[in-house]
Every structure is written in C-alpha cells, then in structure tokens.
mmCIF file of C-alpha atoms and ligand atoms in Angstrom:
data_model
loop_
_atom_site.group_PDB
_atom_site.id
_atom_site.type_symbol
_atom_site.label_atom_id
_atom_site.label_comp_id
_atom_site.label_asym_id
_atom_site.label_seq_id
_atom_site.Cartn_x
_atom_site.Cartn_y
_atom_site.Cartn_z
ATOM 1 C CA MET A 790 14.281 -3.450 -5.561
ATOM 2 C CA ALA A 791 11.415 -1.501 -4.035
ATOM 3 C CA LEU A 792 8.657 -1.498 -1.478
ATOM 4 C CA ILE A 793 5.371 0.345 -1.932
ATOM 5 C CA THR A 794 3.340 0.645 1.230
ATOM 6 C CA ILE A 795 -0.376 1.289 0.858
ATOM 7 C CA THR A 796 -2.209 2.846 3.778
ATOM 8 C CA GLY A 797 -5.746 4.083 4.368
ATOM 9 C CA TYR A 798 -8.990 3.446 6.192
ATOM 10 C CA PRO A 799 -10.644 0.032 5.973
ATOM 11 C CA SER A 800 -12.672 -0.316 2.741
ATOM 12 C CA SER A 801 -11.292 2.959 1.401
ATOM 13 C CA GLY A 802 -10.237 1.458 -1.938
ATOM 14 C CA LYS A 803 -6.680 0.332 -1.069
ATOM 15 C CA SER A 804 -6.843 -2.957 -2.978
ATOM 16 C CA ARG A 805 -8.312 -1.228 -5.999
ATOM 17 C CA ARG A 806 -5.415 1.255 -5.994
ATOM 18 C CA ALA A 807 -2.851 -1.523 -5.457
ATOM 19 C CA VAL A 808 -4.093 -3.233 -8.634
ATOM 20 C CA GLN A 809 -4.033 0.059 -10.566
ATOM 21 C CA ILE A 810 -0.438 0.672 -9.462
ATOM 22 C CA LYS A 811 0.616 -2.871 -10.396
ATOM 23 C CA GLU A 812 -0.942 -2.510 -13.859
ATOM 24 C CA HIS A 813 0.932 0.733 -14.496
ATOM 25 C CA LEU A 814 4.252 -0.631 -13.240
ATOM 26 C CA ASP A 815 3.892 -3.793 -15.346
ATOM 27 C CA LYS A 816 3.237 -1.610 -18.379
ATOM 28 C CA HIS A 817 6.381 0.458 -17.691
ATOM 29 C CA LEU A 818 8.471 -2.701 -17.262
ATOM 30 C CA GLN A 819 7.233 -4.098 -20.557
ATOM 31 C CA ASP A 820 7.887 -0.835 -22.393
ATOM 32 C CA SER A 821 10.684 -1.011 -24.967
ATOM 33 C CA THR A 822 12.338 2.096 -23.494
ATOM 34 C CA TYR A 823 12.838 0.376 -20.141
ATOM 35 C CA ALA A 824 16.554 -0.243 -19.729
ATOM 36 C CA GLY A 825 16.722 -1.463 -16.147
ATOM 37 C CA PRO A 826 16.936 -4.904 -14.579
ATOM 38 C CA SER A 827 14.233 -7.512 -15.017
ATOM 39 C CA LEU A 828 11.686 -7.009 -12.243
ATOM 40 C CA LYS A 829 8.412 -8.505 -11.108
ATOM 41 C CA VAL A 830 5.619 -6.624 -9.384
ATOM 42 C CA SER A 831 3.881 -8.486 -6.540
ATOM 43 C CA ILE A 832 1.025 -7.556 -4.255
ATOM 44 C CA LEU A 833 0.951 -8.764 -0.665
ATOM 45 C CA SER A 834 -2.365 -8.394 1.142
ATOM 46 C CA ASP A 835 -4.297 -9.604 4.167
ATOM 47 C CA GLU A 836 -6.579 -11.450 1.809
ATOM 48 C CA LEU A 837 -3.703 -13.376 0.195
ATOM 49 C CA LEU A 838 -2.453 -14.319 3.666
ATOM 50 C CA ASN A 839 -5.948 -15.454 4.674
ATOM 51 C CA ILE A 840 -6.106 -12.781 7.368
ATOM 52 C CA GLU A 841 -9.804 -12.186 7.944
ATOM 53 C CA THR A 842 -11.155 -8.733 8.754
ATOM 54 C CA LYS A 843 -12.262 -10.025 12.168
ATOM 55 C CA ALA A 844 -8.547 -10.198 13.081
ATOM 56 C CA TYR A 845 -8.881 -6.436 13.607
ATOM 57 C CA ASN A 846 -11.709 -6.800 16.126
ATOM 58 C CA ASP A 847 -9.265 -6.715 19.020
ATOM 59 C CA SER A 848 -5.571 -6.127 19.613
ATOM 60 C CA ARG A 849 -4.971 -9.729 20.716
ATOM 61 C CA SER A 850 -5.792 -11.040 17.255
ATOM 62 C CA GLU A 851 -4.500 -7.999 15.409
ATOM 63 C CA LYS A 852 -0.922 -8.387 16.650
ATOM 64 C CA PRO A 853 -0.277 -11.832 15.132
ATOM 65 C CA ALA A 854 -1.959 -10.695 11.914
ATOM 66 C CA ARG A 855 0.472 -7.811 11.691
ATOM 67 C CA GLY A 856 3.321 -10.185 12.489
ATOM 68 C CA ALA A 857 2.283 -12.528 9.677
ATOM 69 C CA LEU A 858 2.153 -9.616 7.248
ATOM 70 C CA PHE A 859 5.597 -8.414 8.295
ATOM 71 C CA THR A 860 7.135 -11.895 7.986
ATOM 72 C CA ALA A 861 5.627 -12.394 4.542
ATOM 73 C CA MET A 862 6.833 -8.965 3.507
ATOM 74 C CA GLN A 863 10.390 -9.762 4.587
ATOM 75 C CA ARG A 864 10.256 -13.036 2.685
ATOM 76 C CA GLN A 865 9.030 -11.427 -0.519
ATOM 77 C CA MET A 866 11.191 -8.308 -0.548
ATOM 78 C CA GLY A 867 14.167 -8.525 -2.841
ATOM 79 C CA GLN A 868 16.264 -6.978 -5.563
ATOM 80 C CA ASP A 869 14.163 -8.469 -8.366
ATOM 81 C CA THR A 870 10.788 -7.411 -6.961
ATOM 82 C CA ILE A 871 8.623 -4.340 -6.582
ATOM 83 C CA LEU A 872 6.482 -5.385 -3.644
ATOM 84 C CA ILE A 873 3.189 -3.615 -2.949
ATOM 85 C CA VAL A 874 1.992 -4.127 0.622
ATOM 86 C CA ASP A 875 -1.768 -3.684 0.529
ATOM 87 C CA SER A 876 -2.977 -3.588 4.118
ATOM 88 C CA LEU A 877 -4.250 -0.995 6.613
ATOM 89 C CA ASN A 878 -0.681 -0.109 7.703
ATOM 90 C CA TYR A 879 -2.274 2.505 9.931
ATOM 91 C CA ILE A 880 0.223 2.463 12.818
ATOM 92 C CA LYS A 881 3.095 4.885 12.436
ATOM 93 C CA GLY A 882 5.464 2.559 14.292
ATOM 94 C CA PHE A 883 4.588 -0.298 11.960
ATOM 95 C CA ARG A 884 5.264 1.804 8.893
ATOM 96 C CA TYR A 885 8.594 2.760 10.484
ATOM 97 C CA GLN A 886 9.419 -0.926 10.982
ATOM 98 C CA MET A 887 8.650 -1.657 7.330
ATOM 99 C CA TYR A 888 10.818 1.274 6.292
ATOM 100 C CA CYS A 889 13.741 -0.053 8.361
ATOM 101 C CA ALA A 890 13.392 -3.541 6.857
ATOM 102 C CA ALA A 891 13.377 -2.091 3.342
ATOM 103 C CA ARG A 892 16.306 0.184 4.064
ATOM 104 C CA GLU A 893 18.345 -2.707 5.388
ATOM 105 C CA LEU A 894 18.025 -4.325 1.959
ATOM 106 C CA LYS A 895 18.722 -0.955 0.311
ATOM 107 C CA LEU A 896 15.321 -1.009 -1.380
ATOM 108 C CA ARG A 897 13.658 2.094 -2.725
ATOM 109 C CA MET A 898 10.429 2.943 -0.999
ATOM 110 C CA CYS A 899 7.303 5.024 -1.197
ATOM 111 C CA THR A 900 4.013 5.285 0.655
ATOM 112 C CA VAL A 901 0.613 5.559 -0.998
ATOM 113 C CA TYR A 902 -2.144 7.105 1.110
ATOM 114 C CA VAL A 903 -5.555 6.080 -0.183
ATOM 115 C CA VAL A 904 -8.045 8.650 1.003
ATOM 116 C CA ALA A 905 -11.802 8.238 1.360
ATOM 117 C CA THR A 906 -14.030 10.003 3.865
ATOM 118 C CA PRO A 907 -15.168 7.999 6.916
ATOM 119 C CA GLU A 908 -18.699 8.104 5.481
ATOM 120 C CA LEU A 909 -17.614 6.600 2.155
ATOM 121 C CA SER A 910 -15.519 3.924 3.857
ATOM 122 C CA LYS A 911 -18.594 2.977 5.884
ATOM 123 C CA GLU A 912 -20.776 2.938 2.810
ATOM 124 C CA TRP A 913 -18.338 0.863 0.739
ATOM 125 C CA ASN A 914 -17.695 -1.436 3.689
ATOM 126 C CA GLU A 915 -21.376 -2.247 4.059
ATOM 127 C CA ALA A 916 -21.777 -2.791 0.318
ATOM 128 C CA ARG A 917 -18.867 -5.267 0.048
ATOM 129 C CA GLN A 918 -19.759 -8.561 -1.581
ATOM 130 C CA ASP A 919 -16.381 -10.264 -1.107
ATOM 131 C CA GLY A 920 -16.787 -11.443 2.487
ATOM 132 C CA ARG A 921 -14.294 -8.847 3.674
ATOM 133 C CA THR A 922 -16.706 -6.482 5.437
ATOM 134 C CA TYR A 923 -15.345 -5.113 8.718
ATOM 135 C CA ALA A 924 -17.680 -5.176 11.732
ATOM 136 C CA PRO A 925 -19.170 -1.653 12.140
ATOM 137 C CA GLU A 926 -17.545 -1.090 15.541
ATOM 138 C CA THR A 927 -14.173 -2.340 14.223
ATOM 139 C CA LEU A 928 -14.390 0.039 11.272
ATOM 140 C CA ALA A 929 -15.225 2.979 13.555
ATOM 141 C CA ASN A 930 -12.419 2.021 15.907
ATOM 142 C CA LEU A 931 -9.817 1.697 13.138
ATOM 143 C CA ILE A 932 -10.824 5.038 11.644
ATOM 144 C CA GLN A 933 -10.544 6.669 15.044
ATOM 145 C CA ARG A 934 -7.101 5.180 15.701
ATOM 146 C CA TYR A 935 -5.814 5.786 12.176
ATOM 147 C CA GLU A 936 -2.379 7.451 12.175
ATOM 148 C CA GLU A 937 -2.189 9.565 9.068
ATOM 149 C CA PRO A 938 1.073 9.430 7.084
ATOM 150 C CA SER A 939 3.142 12.561 6.673
ATOM 151 C CA SER A 940 5.671 13.467 4.002
ATOM 152 C CA MET A 941 7.672 15.085 6.835
ATOM 153 C CA ASP A 942 8.413 11.607 8.236
ATOM 154 C CA ARG A 943 11.206 9.882 6.355
ATOM 155 C CA TRP A 944 9.504 6.486 6.661
ATOM 156 C CA ASP A 945 6.392 7.778 4.852
ATOM 157 C CA SER A 946 8.352 9.648 2.225
ATOM 158 C CA PRO A 947 7.953 10.080 -0.686
ATOM 159 C CA LEU A 948 4.233 10.131 -0.017
ATOM 160 C CA PHE A 949 1.544 9.923 -2.702
ATOM 161 C CA THR A 950 -1.937 10.871 -1.552
ATOM 162 C CA ILE A 951 -4.788 9.644 -3.753
ATOM 163 C CA PRO A 952 -8.245 11.055 -3.045
ATOM 164 C CA TRP A 953 -11.316 8.934 -3.789
ATOM 165 C CA THR A 954 -12.318 11.391 -6.512
ATOM 166 C CA ASP A 955 -9.284 10.494 -8.678
ATOM 167 C CA ASP A 956 -9.986 7.914 -11.364
ATOM 168 C CA ASP A 957 -6.396 6.805 -11.583
ATOM 169 C CA VAL A 958 -3.169 6.740 -9.574
ATOM 170 C CA PRO A 959 -0.137 9.063 -10.090
ATOM 171 C CA ALA A 960 1.606 6.286 -11.973
ATOM 172 C CA ASP A 961 4.594 8.154 -13.383
ATOM 173 C CA PRO A 962 5.760 9.739 -10.105
ATOM 174 C CA ILE A 963 5.371 6.359 -8.385
ATOM 175 C CA TRP A 964 7.390 4.700 -11.141
ATOM 176 C CA GLN A 965 10.099 7.361 -10.776
ATOM 177 C CA ALA A 966 10.160 6.910 -7.010
ATOM 178 C CA VAL A 967 10.636 3.147 -7.126
ATOM 179 C CA THR A 968 13.022 2.909 -10.067
ATOM 180 C CA ALA A 969 14.746 6.324 -9.957
ATOM 181 C CA GLY A 970 13.688 6.678 -13.565
ATOM 182 C CA ASN A 971 15.682 3.680 -14.750
ATOM 183 C CA VAL A 972 14.560 4.392 -18.282
ATOM 184 C CA LYS A 973 16.474 5.490 -21.344
ATOM 185 C CA PRO A 974 15.682 9.096 -22.256
ATOM 186 C CA PRO A 975 13.574 9.307 -25.397
ATOM 187 C CA ASN A 976 15.596 9.709 -28.576
ATOM 188 C CA THR A 977 15.014 13.295 -29.599
ATOM 189 C CA GLY A 978 17.170 12.973 -32.693
ATOM 190 C CA THR A 979 19.485 15.800 -31.692
HETATM 191 P P1 LIG B 1268 -9.770 -1.774 0.868
HETATM 192 O O1 LIG B 1268 -8.655 -2.531 0.194
HETATM 193 O O2 LIG B 1268 -9.347 -0.419 1.374
HETATM 194 O O3 LIG B 1268 -10.484 -2.567 1.904
HETATM 195 P P2 LIG B 1268 -11.193 -2.152 -1.642
HETATM 196 O O4 LIG B 1268 -10.341 -1.631 -2.748
HETATM 197 O O5 LIG B 1268 -11.214 -3.629 -1.432
HETATM 198 O O6 LIG B 1268 -10.845 -1.411 -0.267
HETATM 199 O O7 LIG B 1268 -12.645 -1.592 -1.865
HETATM 200 C C1 LIG B 1268 -13.666 -1.829 -0.897
HETATM 201 C C2 LIG B 1268 -15.015 -1.741 -1.570
HETATM 202 O O8 LIG B 1268 -15.248 -0.392 -1.956
HETATM 203 C C3 LIG B 1268 -15.095 -2.582 -2.834
HETATM 204 O O9 LIG B 1268 -16.358 -3.209 -2.871
HETATM 205 C C4 LIG B 1268 -14.923 -1.583 -3.952
HETATM 206 O O10 LIG B 1268 -15.639 -1.954 -5.101
HETATM 207 C C5 LIG B 1268 -15.480 -0.303 -3.339
HETATM 208 N N1 LIG B 1268 -14.774 0.886 -3.839
HETATM 209 C C6 LIG B 1268 -13.452 1.132 -3.742
HETATM 210 N N2 LIG B 1268 -13.123 2.312 -4.295
HETATM 211 C C7 LIG B 1268 -14.284 2.841 -4.755
HETATM 212 C C8 LIG B 1268 -14.625 4.058 -5.422
HETATM 213 N N3 LIG B 1268 -13.703 4.990 -5.727
HETATM 214 N N4 LIG B 1268 -15.934 4.254 -5.738
HETATM 215 C C9 LIG B 1268 -16.873 3.343 -5.423
HETATM 216 N N5 LIG B 1268 -16.626 2.179 -4.787
HETATM 217 C C10 LIG B 1268 -15.347 1.925 -4.451
#
C-alpha cells in the first residue's frame, strides 16, 4: 500500500518519530470513518534486523547492512501494509532505490526528514541507554556525509520535515499522502 521512509542524523529522534507516526496511522485505520482496505502498519529498523550501530563504522560493514535493510524492506512491502523504514537512509542513491522498489509495486510513498542539530544528535547519542550509541567518530562522519532530502527530488517527495522542537508529527498530511485520503467525508447533514 505505502512506504514511509524516515531519514535523519544518527540519534536525531528517528525511531521516536516512527513510533509517533505508527500510532497516528493505527488510530486513523481504527476510526469508524475509515472506508478503505484493511491495512497494517509495520516498522522496519536496524534494531529489528539486529544491525548494530558499529556496522556504520566503515563502508565495508555498512554495505551489507544496507543490503539487509533493502531485502527486508522488499519482503515486507505489500498492498496490505504501510511500511515505515526507520533507518539513517542518508544516501540519496539509496533513497532513490527504495523509491523505485516502491513504485514497481505501485505503492504510495513519502519521506519524513527528522531534523536535530548536530550538537543535539551528539548529546542524545552520548546519553543513549539502549546500547545503540554510535562511536563519536562514526557519528561525526555520518553527519558530514549526510545527504539532505529535497522536495524537488521525486524520490523524496512528498517530503515532511519535522524539527526537534515539534512535540508531534504532521499526522494528517502523512495519512493523506499514504492513503490519498481514503476516508469517507464527514456527514454534514446537507
Ligand atoms: P534515532 O532513531 O535517530 O537513532 P531515537 O529516536 O532512537 O533516535 O532517539 C535517540 C535518543 O535521543 C533516545 O535516547 C531518545 O530518548 C533521545 N531523543 C530523541 N528525540 C528527543 C527529543 N526531541 N528530546 C530529547 N531527547 C530525544
């Protein structure tokens, strides 16, 4: 049905946003006004694939990690699923590849850019308690190499940019983007 690609710096809050998006989408799907097909919302992440943050320490280990993510994504994409891919997804060419795979299946797509400053990413990275802290030099390197998404590129579009200062995600526009508003209009009584 749809693919939602999350992108952003390491430890910028991507997983937190992925969960927020899933909660909103689940709520929409359970709403009595929803008239579309039965769908499930799934999150795919490095963590779920047991890809450790040290995989990003060098390109030799990063490549197979990206391959594993792509394979899992292809396996989980489908007409009955809204799949949220929660990973760095920082390479433009990789986002293009994901876009092509989704388009082949005629899935709807959007990109969510989770924005935090480099300083905050560093701070949150160091404070992590979940064993998913990136090595300081890896974090610096990934931030430096980060390829920012652009709404001008069709593979990043539509693009939703969420700054760290926002408490919540733009749930309704994301819902519209992935379902084309597959919802009955409210009964106005006219
Ligand atoms: P990512 O998926 O980008 O690696 P996470 O969502 O796992 O990031 O968050 C990384 C760490 O930063 C977590 O410990 C989380 O609690 C913290 N964090 C994320 N967003 C915020 C925020 N807006 N304010 C404070 N801490 C945050």
